[in-house]
mmCIF file of C-alpha atoms in Angstrom:
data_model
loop_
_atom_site.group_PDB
_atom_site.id
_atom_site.type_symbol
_atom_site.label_atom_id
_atom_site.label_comp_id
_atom_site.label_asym_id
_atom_site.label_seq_id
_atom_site.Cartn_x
_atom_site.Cartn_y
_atom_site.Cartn_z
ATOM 1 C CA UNK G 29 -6.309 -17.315 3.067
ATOM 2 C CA UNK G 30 -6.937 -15.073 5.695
ATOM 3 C CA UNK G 31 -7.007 -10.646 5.524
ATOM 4 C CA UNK G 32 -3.818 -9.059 7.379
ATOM 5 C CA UNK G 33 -4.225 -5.431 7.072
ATOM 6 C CA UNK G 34 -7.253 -2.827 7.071
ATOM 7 C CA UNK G 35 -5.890 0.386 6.128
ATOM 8 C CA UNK G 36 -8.679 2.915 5.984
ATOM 9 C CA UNK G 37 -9.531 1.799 9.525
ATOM 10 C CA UNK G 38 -6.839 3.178 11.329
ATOM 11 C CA UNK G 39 -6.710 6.463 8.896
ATOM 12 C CA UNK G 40 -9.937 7.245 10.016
ATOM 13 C CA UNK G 41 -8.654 6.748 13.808
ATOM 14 C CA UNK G 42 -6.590 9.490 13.000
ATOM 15 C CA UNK G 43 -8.980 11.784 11.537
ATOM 16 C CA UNK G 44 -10.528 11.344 14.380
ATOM 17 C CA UNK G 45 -8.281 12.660 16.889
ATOM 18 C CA UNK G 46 -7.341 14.909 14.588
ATOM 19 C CA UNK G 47 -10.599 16.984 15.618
ATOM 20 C CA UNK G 48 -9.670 20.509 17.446
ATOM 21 C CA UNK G 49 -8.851 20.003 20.985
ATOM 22 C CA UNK G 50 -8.303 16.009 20.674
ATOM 23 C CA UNK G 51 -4.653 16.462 18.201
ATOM 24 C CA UNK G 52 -2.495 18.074 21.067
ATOM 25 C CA UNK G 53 -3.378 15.038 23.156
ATOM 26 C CA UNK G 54 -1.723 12.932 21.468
ATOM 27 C CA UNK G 55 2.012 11.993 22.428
ATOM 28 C CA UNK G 56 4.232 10.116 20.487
ATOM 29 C CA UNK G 57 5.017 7.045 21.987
ATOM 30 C CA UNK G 58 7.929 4.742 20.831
ATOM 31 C CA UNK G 59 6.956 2.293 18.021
ATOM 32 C CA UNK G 60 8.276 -1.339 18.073
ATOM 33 C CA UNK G 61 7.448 -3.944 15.707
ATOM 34 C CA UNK G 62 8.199 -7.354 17.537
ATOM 35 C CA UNK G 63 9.244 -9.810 15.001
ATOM 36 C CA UNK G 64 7.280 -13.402 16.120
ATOM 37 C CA UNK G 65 9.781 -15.700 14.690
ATOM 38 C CA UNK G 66 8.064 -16.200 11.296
ATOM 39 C CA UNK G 67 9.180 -16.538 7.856
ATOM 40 C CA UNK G 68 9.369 -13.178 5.680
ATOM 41 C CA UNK G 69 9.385 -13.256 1.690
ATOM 42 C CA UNK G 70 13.317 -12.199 0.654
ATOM 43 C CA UNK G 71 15.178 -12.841 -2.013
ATOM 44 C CA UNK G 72 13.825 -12.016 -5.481
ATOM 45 C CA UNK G 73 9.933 -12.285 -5.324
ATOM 46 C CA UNK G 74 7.735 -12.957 -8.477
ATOM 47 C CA UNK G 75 4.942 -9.972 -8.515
ATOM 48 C CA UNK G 76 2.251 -11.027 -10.920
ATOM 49 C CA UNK G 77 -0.655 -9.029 -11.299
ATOM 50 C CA UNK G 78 -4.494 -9.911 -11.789
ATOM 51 C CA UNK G 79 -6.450 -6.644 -13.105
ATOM 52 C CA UNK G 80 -10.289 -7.236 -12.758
ATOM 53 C CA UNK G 81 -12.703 -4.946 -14.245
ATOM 54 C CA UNK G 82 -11.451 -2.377 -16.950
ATOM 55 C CA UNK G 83 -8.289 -0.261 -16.370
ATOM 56 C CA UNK G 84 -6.550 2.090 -19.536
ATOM 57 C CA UNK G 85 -3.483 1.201 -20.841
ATOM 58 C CA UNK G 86 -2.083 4.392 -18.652
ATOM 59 C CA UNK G 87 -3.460 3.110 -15.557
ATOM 60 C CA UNK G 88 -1.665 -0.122 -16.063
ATOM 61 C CA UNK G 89 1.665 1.371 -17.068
ATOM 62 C CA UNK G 90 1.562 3.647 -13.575
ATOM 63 C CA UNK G 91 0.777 0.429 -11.394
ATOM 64 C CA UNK G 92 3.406 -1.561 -13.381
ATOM 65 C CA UNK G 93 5.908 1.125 -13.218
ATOM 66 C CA UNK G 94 5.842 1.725 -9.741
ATOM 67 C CA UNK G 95 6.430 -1.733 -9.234
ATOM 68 C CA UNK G 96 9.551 -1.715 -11.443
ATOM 69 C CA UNK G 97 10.317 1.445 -9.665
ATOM 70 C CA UNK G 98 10.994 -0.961 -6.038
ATOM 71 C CA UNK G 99 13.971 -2.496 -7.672
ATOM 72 C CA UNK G 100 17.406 -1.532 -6.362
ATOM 73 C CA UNK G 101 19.124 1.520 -9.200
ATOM 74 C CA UNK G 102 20.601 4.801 -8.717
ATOM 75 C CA UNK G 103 19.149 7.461 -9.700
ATOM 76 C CA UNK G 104 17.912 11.039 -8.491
ATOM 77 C CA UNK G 105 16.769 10.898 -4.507
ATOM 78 C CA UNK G 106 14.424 10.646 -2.835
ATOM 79 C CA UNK G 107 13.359 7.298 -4.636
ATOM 80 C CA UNK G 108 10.941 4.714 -4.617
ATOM 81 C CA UNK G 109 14.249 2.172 -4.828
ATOM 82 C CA UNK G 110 15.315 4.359 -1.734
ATOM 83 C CA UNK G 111 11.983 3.292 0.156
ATOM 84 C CA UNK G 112 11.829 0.187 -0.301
ATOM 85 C CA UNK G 113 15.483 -0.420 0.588
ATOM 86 C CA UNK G 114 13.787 -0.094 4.586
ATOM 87 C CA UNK G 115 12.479 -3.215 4.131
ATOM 88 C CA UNK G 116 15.862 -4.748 3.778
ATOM 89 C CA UNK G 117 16.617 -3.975 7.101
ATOM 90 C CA UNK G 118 14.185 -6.412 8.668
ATOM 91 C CA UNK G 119 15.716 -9.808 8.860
ATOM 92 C CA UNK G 120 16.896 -11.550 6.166
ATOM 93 C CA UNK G 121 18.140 -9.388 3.539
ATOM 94 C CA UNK G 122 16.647 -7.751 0.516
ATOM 95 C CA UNK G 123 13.486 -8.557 -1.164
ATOM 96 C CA UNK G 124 13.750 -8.005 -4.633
ATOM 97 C CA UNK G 125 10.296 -7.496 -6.745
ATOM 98 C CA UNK G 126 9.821 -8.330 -10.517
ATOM 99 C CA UNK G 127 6.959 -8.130 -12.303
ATOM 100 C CA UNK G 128 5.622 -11.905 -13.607
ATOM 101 C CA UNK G 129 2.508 -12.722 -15.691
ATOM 102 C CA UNK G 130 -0.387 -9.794 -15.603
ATOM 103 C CA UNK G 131 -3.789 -11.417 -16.684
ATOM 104 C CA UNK G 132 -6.827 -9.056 -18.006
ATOM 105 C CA UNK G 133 -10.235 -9.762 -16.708
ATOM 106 C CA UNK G 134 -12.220 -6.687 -18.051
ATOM 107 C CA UNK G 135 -15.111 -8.925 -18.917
ATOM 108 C CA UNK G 136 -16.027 -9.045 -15.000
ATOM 109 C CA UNK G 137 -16.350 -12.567 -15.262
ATOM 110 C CA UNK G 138 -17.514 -12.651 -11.808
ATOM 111 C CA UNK G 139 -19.692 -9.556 -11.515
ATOM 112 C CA UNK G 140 -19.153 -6.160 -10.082
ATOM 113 C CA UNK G 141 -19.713 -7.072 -6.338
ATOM 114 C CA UNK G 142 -16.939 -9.606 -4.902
ATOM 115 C CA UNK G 143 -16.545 -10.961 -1.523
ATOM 116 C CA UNK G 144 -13.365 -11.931 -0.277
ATOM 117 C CA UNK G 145 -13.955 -15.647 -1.778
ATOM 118 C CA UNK G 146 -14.111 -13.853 -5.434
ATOM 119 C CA UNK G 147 -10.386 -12.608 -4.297
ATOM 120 C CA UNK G 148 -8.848 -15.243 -3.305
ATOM 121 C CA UNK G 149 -10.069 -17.343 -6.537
ATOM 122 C CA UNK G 150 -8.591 -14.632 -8.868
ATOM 123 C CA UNK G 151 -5.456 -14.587 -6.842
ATOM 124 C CA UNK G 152 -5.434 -18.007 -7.308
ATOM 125 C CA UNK G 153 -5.537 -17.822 -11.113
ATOM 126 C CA UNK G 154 -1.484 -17.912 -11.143
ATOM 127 C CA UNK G 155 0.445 -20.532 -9.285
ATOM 128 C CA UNK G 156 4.162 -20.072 -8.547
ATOM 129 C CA UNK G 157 6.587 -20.390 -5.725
ATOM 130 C CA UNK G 158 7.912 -17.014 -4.015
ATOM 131 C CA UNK G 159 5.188 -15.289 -5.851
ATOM 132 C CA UNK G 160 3.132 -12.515 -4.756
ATOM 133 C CA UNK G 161 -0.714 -12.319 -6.793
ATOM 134 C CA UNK G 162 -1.774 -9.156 -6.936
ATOM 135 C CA UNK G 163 -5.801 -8.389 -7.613
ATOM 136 C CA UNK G 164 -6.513 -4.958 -8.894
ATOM 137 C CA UNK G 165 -10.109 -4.326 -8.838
ATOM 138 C CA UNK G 166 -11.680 -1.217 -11.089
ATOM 139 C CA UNK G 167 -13.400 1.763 -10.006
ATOM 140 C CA UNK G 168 -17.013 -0.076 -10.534
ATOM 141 C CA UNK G 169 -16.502 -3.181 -8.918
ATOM 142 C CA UNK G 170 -17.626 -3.316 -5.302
ATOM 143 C CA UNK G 171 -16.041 -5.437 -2.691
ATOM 144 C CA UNK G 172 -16.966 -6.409 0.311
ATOM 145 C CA UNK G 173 -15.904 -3.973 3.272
ATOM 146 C CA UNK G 174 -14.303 -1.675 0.457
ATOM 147 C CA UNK G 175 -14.092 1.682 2.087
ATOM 148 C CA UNK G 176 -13.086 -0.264 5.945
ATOM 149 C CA UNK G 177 -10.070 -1.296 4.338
ATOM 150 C CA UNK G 178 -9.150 0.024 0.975
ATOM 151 C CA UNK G 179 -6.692 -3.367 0.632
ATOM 152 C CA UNK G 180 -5.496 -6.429 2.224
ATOM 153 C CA UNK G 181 -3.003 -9.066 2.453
ATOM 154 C CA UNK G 182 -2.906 -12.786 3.108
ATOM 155 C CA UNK G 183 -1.444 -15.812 2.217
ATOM 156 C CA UNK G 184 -2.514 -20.259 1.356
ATOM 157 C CA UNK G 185 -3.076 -22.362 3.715
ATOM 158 C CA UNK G 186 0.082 -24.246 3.035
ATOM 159 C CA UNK G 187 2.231 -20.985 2.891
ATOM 160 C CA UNK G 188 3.378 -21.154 -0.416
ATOM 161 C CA UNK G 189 1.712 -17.966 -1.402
ATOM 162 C CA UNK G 190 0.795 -14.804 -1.025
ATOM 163 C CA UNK G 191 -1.751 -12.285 -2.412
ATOM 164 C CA UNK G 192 -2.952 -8.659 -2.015
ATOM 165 C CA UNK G 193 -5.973 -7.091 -2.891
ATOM 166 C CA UNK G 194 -6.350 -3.035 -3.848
ATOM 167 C CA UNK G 195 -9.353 -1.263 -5.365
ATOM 168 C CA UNK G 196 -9.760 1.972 -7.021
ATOM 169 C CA UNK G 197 -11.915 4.271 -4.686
ATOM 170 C CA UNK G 198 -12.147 6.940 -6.761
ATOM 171 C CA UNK G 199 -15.800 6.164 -7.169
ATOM 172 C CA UNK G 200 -16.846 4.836 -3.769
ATOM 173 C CA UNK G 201 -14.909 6.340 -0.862
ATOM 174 C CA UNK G 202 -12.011 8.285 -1.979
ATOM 175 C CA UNK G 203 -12.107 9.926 1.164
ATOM 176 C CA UNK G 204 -11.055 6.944 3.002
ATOM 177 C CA UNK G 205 -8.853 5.016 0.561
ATOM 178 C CA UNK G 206 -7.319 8.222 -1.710
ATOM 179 C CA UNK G 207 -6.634 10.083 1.296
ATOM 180 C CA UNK G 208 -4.475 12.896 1.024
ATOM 181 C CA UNK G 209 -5.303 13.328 -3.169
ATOM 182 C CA UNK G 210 -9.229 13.741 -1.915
ATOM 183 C CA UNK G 211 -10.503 15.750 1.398
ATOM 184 C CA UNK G 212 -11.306 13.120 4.533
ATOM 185 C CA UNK G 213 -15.006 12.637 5.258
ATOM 186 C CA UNK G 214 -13.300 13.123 8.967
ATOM 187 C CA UNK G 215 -11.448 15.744 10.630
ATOM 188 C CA UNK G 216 -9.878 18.790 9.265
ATOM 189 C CA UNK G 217 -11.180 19.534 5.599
ATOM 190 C CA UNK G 218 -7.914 20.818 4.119
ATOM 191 C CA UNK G 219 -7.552 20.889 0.584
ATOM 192 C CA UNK G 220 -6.217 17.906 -0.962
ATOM 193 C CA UNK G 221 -3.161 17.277 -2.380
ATOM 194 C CA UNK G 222 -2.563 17.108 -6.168
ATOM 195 C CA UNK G 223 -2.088 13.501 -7.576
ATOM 196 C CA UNK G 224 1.175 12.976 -8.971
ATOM 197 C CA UNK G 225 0.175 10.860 -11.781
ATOM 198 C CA UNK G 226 -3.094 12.767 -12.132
ATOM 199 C CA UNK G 227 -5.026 10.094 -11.075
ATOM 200 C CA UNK G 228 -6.792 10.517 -7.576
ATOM 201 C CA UNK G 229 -8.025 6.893 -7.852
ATOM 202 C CA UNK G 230 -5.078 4.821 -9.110
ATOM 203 C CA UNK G 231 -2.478 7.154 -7.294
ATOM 204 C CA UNK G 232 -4.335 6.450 -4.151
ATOM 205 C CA UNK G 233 -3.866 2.593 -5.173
ATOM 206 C CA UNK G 234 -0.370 3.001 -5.304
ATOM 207 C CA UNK G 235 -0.335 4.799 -1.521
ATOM 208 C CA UNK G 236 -2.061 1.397 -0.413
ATOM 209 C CA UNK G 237 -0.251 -1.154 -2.795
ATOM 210 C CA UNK G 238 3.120 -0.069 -0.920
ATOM 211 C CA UNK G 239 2.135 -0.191 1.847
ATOM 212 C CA UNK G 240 0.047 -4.084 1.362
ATOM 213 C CA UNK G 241 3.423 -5.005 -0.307
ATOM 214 C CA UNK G 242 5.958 -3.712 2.918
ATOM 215 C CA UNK G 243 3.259 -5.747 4.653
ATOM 216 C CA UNK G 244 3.045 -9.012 2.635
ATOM 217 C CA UNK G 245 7.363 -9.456 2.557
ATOM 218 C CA UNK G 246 7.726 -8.244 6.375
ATOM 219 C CA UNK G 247 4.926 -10.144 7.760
ATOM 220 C CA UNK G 248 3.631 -12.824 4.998
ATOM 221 C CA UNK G 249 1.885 -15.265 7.093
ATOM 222 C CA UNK G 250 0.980 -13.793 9.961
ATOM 223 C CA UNK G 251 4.238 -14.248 12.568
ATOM 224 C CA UNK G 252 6.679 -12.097 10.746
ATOM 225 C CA UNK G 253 6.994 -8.254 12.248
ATOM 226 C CA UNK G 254 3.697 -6.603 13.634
ATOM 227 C CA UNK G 255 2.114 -4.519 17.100
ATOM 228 C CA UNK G 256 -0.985 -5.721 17.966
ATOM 229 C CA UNK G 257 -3.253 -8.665 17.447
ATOM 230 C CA UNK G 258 -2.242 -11.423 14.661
ATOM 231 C CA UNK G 259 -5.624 -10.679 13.747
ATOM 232 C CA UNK G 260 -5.326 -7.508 13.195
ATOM 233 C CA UNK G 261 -2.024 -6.454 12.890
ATOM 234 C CA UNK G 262 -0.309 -2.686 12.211
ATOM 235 C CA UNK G 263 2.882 -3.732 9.891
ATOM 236 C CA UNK G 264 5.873 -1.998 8.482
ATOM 237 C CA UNK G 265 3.888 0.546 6.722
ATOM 238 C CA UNK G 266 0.377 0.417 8.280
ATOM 239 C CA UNK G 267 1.781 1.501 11.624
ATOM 240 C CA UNK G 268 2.583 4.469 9.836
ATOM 241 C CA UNK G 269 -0.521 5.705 8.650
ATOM 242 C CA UNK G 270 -0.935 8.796 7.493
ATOM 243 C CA UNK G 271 2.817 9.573 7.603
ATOM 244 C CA UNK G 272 4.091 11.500 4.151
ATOM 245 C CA UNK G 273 6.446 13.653 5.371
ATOM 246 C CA UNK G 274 8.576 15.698 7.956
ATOM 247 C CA UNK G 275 6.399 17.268 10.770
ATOM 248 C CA UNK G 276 3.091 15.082 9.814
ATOM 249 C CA UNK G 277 0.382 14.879 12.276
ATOM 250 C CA UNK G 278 -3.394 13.588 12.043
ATOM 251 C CA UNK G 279 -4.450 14.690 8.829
ATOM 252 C CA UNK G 280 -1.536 16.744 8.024
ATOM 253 C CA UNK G 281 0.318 14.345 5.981
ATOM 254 C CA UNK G 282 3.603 16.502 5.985
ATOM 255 C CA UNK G 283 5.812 18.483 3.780
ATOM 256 C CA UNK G 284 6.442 16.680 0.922
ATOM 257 C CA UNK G 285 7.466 18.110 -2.890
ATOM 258 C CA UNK G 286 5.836 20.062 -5.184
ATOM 259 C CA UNK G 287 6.125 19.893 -8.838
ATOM 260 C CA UNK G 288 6.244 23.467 -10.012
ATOM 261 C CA UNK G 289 4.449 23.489 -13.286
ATOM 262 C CA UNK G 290 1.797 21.127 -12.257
ATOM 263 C CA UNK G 291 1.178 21.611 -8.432
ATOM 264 C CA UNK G 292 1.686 17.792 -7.796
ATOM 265 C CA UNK G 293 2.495 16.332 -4.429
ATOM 266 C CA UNK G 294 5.534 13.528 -4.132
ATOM 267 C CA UNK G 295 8.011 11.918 -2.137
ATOM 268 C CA UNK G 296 9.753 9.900 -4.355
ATOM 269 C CA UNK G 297 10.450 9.453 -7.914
ATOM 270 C CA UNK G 298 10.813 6.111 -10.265
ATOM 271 C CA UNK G 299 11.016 4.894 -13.264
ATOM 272 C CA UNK G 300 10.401 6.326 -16.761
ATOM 273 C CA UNK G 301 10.015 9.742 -15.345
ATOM 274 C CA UNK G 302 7.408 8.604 -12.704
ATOM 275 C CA UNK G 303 6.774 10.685 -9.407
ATOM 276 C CA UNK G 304 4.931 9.110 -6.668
ATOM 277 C CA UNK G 305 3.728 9.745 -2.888
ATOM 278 C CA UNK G 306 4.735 6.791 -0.459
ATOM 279 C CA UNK G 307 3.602 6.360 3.027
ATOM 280 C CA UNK G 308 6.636 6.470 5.888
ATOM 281 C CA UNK G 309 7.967 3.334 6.704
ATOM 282 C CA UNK G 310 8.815 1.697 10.099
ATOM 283 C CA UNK G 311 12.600 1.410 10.544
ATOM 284 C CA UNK G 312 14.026 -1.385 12.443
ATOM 285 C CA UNK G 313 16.930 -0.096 13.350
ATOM 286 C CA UNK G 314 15.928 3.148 14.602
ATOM 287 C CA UNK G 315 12.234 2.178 15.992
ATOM 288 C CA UNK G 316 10.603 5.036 14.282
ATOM 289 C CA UNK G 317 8.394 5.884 10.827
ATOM 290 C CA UNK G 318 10.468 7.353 8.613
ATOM 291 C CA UNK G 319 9.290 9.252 5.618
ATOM 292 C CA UNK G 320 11.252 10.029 2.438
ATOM 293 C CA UNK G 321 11.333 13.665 2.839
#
């Protein structure tokens, strides 16, 4: 199994130039994602997920709902159903997620610091065809390159598979991978936003989980739609970075919705009275990031 996507990485890139003087350098240029002739993951797609290290009922039940949140319904707009929809417009139709098997490993069976081996045994725990494995790793449980890339994405040898990997930052560099519920540790220091679920940690997992999963069914095994190097690729959503709303710019992440009585930032609403802040998404058809709001 190989990595696909390093997400703090290029939000840091953007911090950067964010600096006073460097932002009105930079020019939008025009965004294509070439599509290499690969397969992509459509149809309906098992999501099963593998939580390492100890997570509260709650903190399941926001991961889990988001998820169930992707599925197509109608409902109040802007939606998480709405946002994922973009990905149907990439070849091949729609990609529909349901949540499979989840499997509790809050003994830390394997210790608290994993390299990308430990991953891709624990994704391995569940075997299935058209099934994504999804490791969620706890707030204490270090991983190798953590805060470079917050998450990845990869797939088996034999391309039968795929996996993701997020952590919860909250502890170790929520600056990097909770970004924009926690100030940068570069560029402007504006205040934060508030977390929609009140969770800085776990709602900055679900910022990253979208945007590993957009990743994983547009670009599963490495010659599906990317810019860049194979080896390091920016994908549907990851070519986005940083993008939350109308008139976003280097660590500005936009004007997105407040909740009145609690001061919570979101773009996009879900299931059982969820709310939720999703990264833009790369548009085939128009060539540009689009955000929800």
């Amino acid at each position: 199994m190989y990595p696909t996507y390093h997400f703090a990485t290029s939000l840091l890139l953007l911090m950067f130039l964010a600096e006073p003087g460097l932002g009105a350098l930079v020019e939008e240029q025009p965004l294509v994602l070439k599509y290499h002739n690969g397969a992509l993951l459509k149809g309906n797609i098992t999501v099963n997920l593998i939580w390492y290290g100890h997570f509260t009922p709650i903190q399941r039940s926001i991961i889990v709902d988001f998820i169930h949140s992707l599925a197509p319904r109608r409902g109040p707009l802007p939606s998480a159903s709405s946002w994922w929809k973009t990905t149907e417009k990439y070849k091949g139709g729609a990609s529909n997620l349901v949540v499979g098997r989840q499997i509790l490993h809050e003994a830390y069976s394997l210790g608290k610091s994993l390299g990308n081996r430990h991953l891709v045994a624990l994704a391995g725990k569940v075997n299935g065809l058209k099934a994504i494995n999804v490791v969620l790793t706890a707030s204490d449980v270090a991983v190798d390159g953590f805060c470079s890339r917050c998450g990845t994405h990869g797939s088996a040898h034999d391309k039968k598979s795929a996996y993701v990997w997020v952590g919860n930052s909250v502890v170790q560099c929520p600056g990097q991978c909770a970004w924009p519920f926690h100030q940068p540790i570069y560029g402007p220091q504006t205040p934060p936003l508030v977390a929609p679920n009140g969770d800085v940690g776990v709602d900055g997992m679900i910022i990253n989980l979208a945007t590993l999963l957009a990743g994983t069914v547009t670009n599963p095994y490495n010659n599906g739609y990317f810019q860049g190097p194979a080896s390091a690729p920016l994908e549907a959503v990851s070519a986005c970075t940083g993008i939350f709303g109308t008139g976003a710019y280097p660590g500005y992440p936009g004007q997105v919705l407040v909740d009145k009585a609690t001061g919570a930032s979101y773009n996009a609403v879900g299931v059982n009275g969820r709310r939720f802040l999703l990264p833009a998404m790369w548009d085939p058809q128009t060539s540009a990031c689009k955000p929800l709001v």
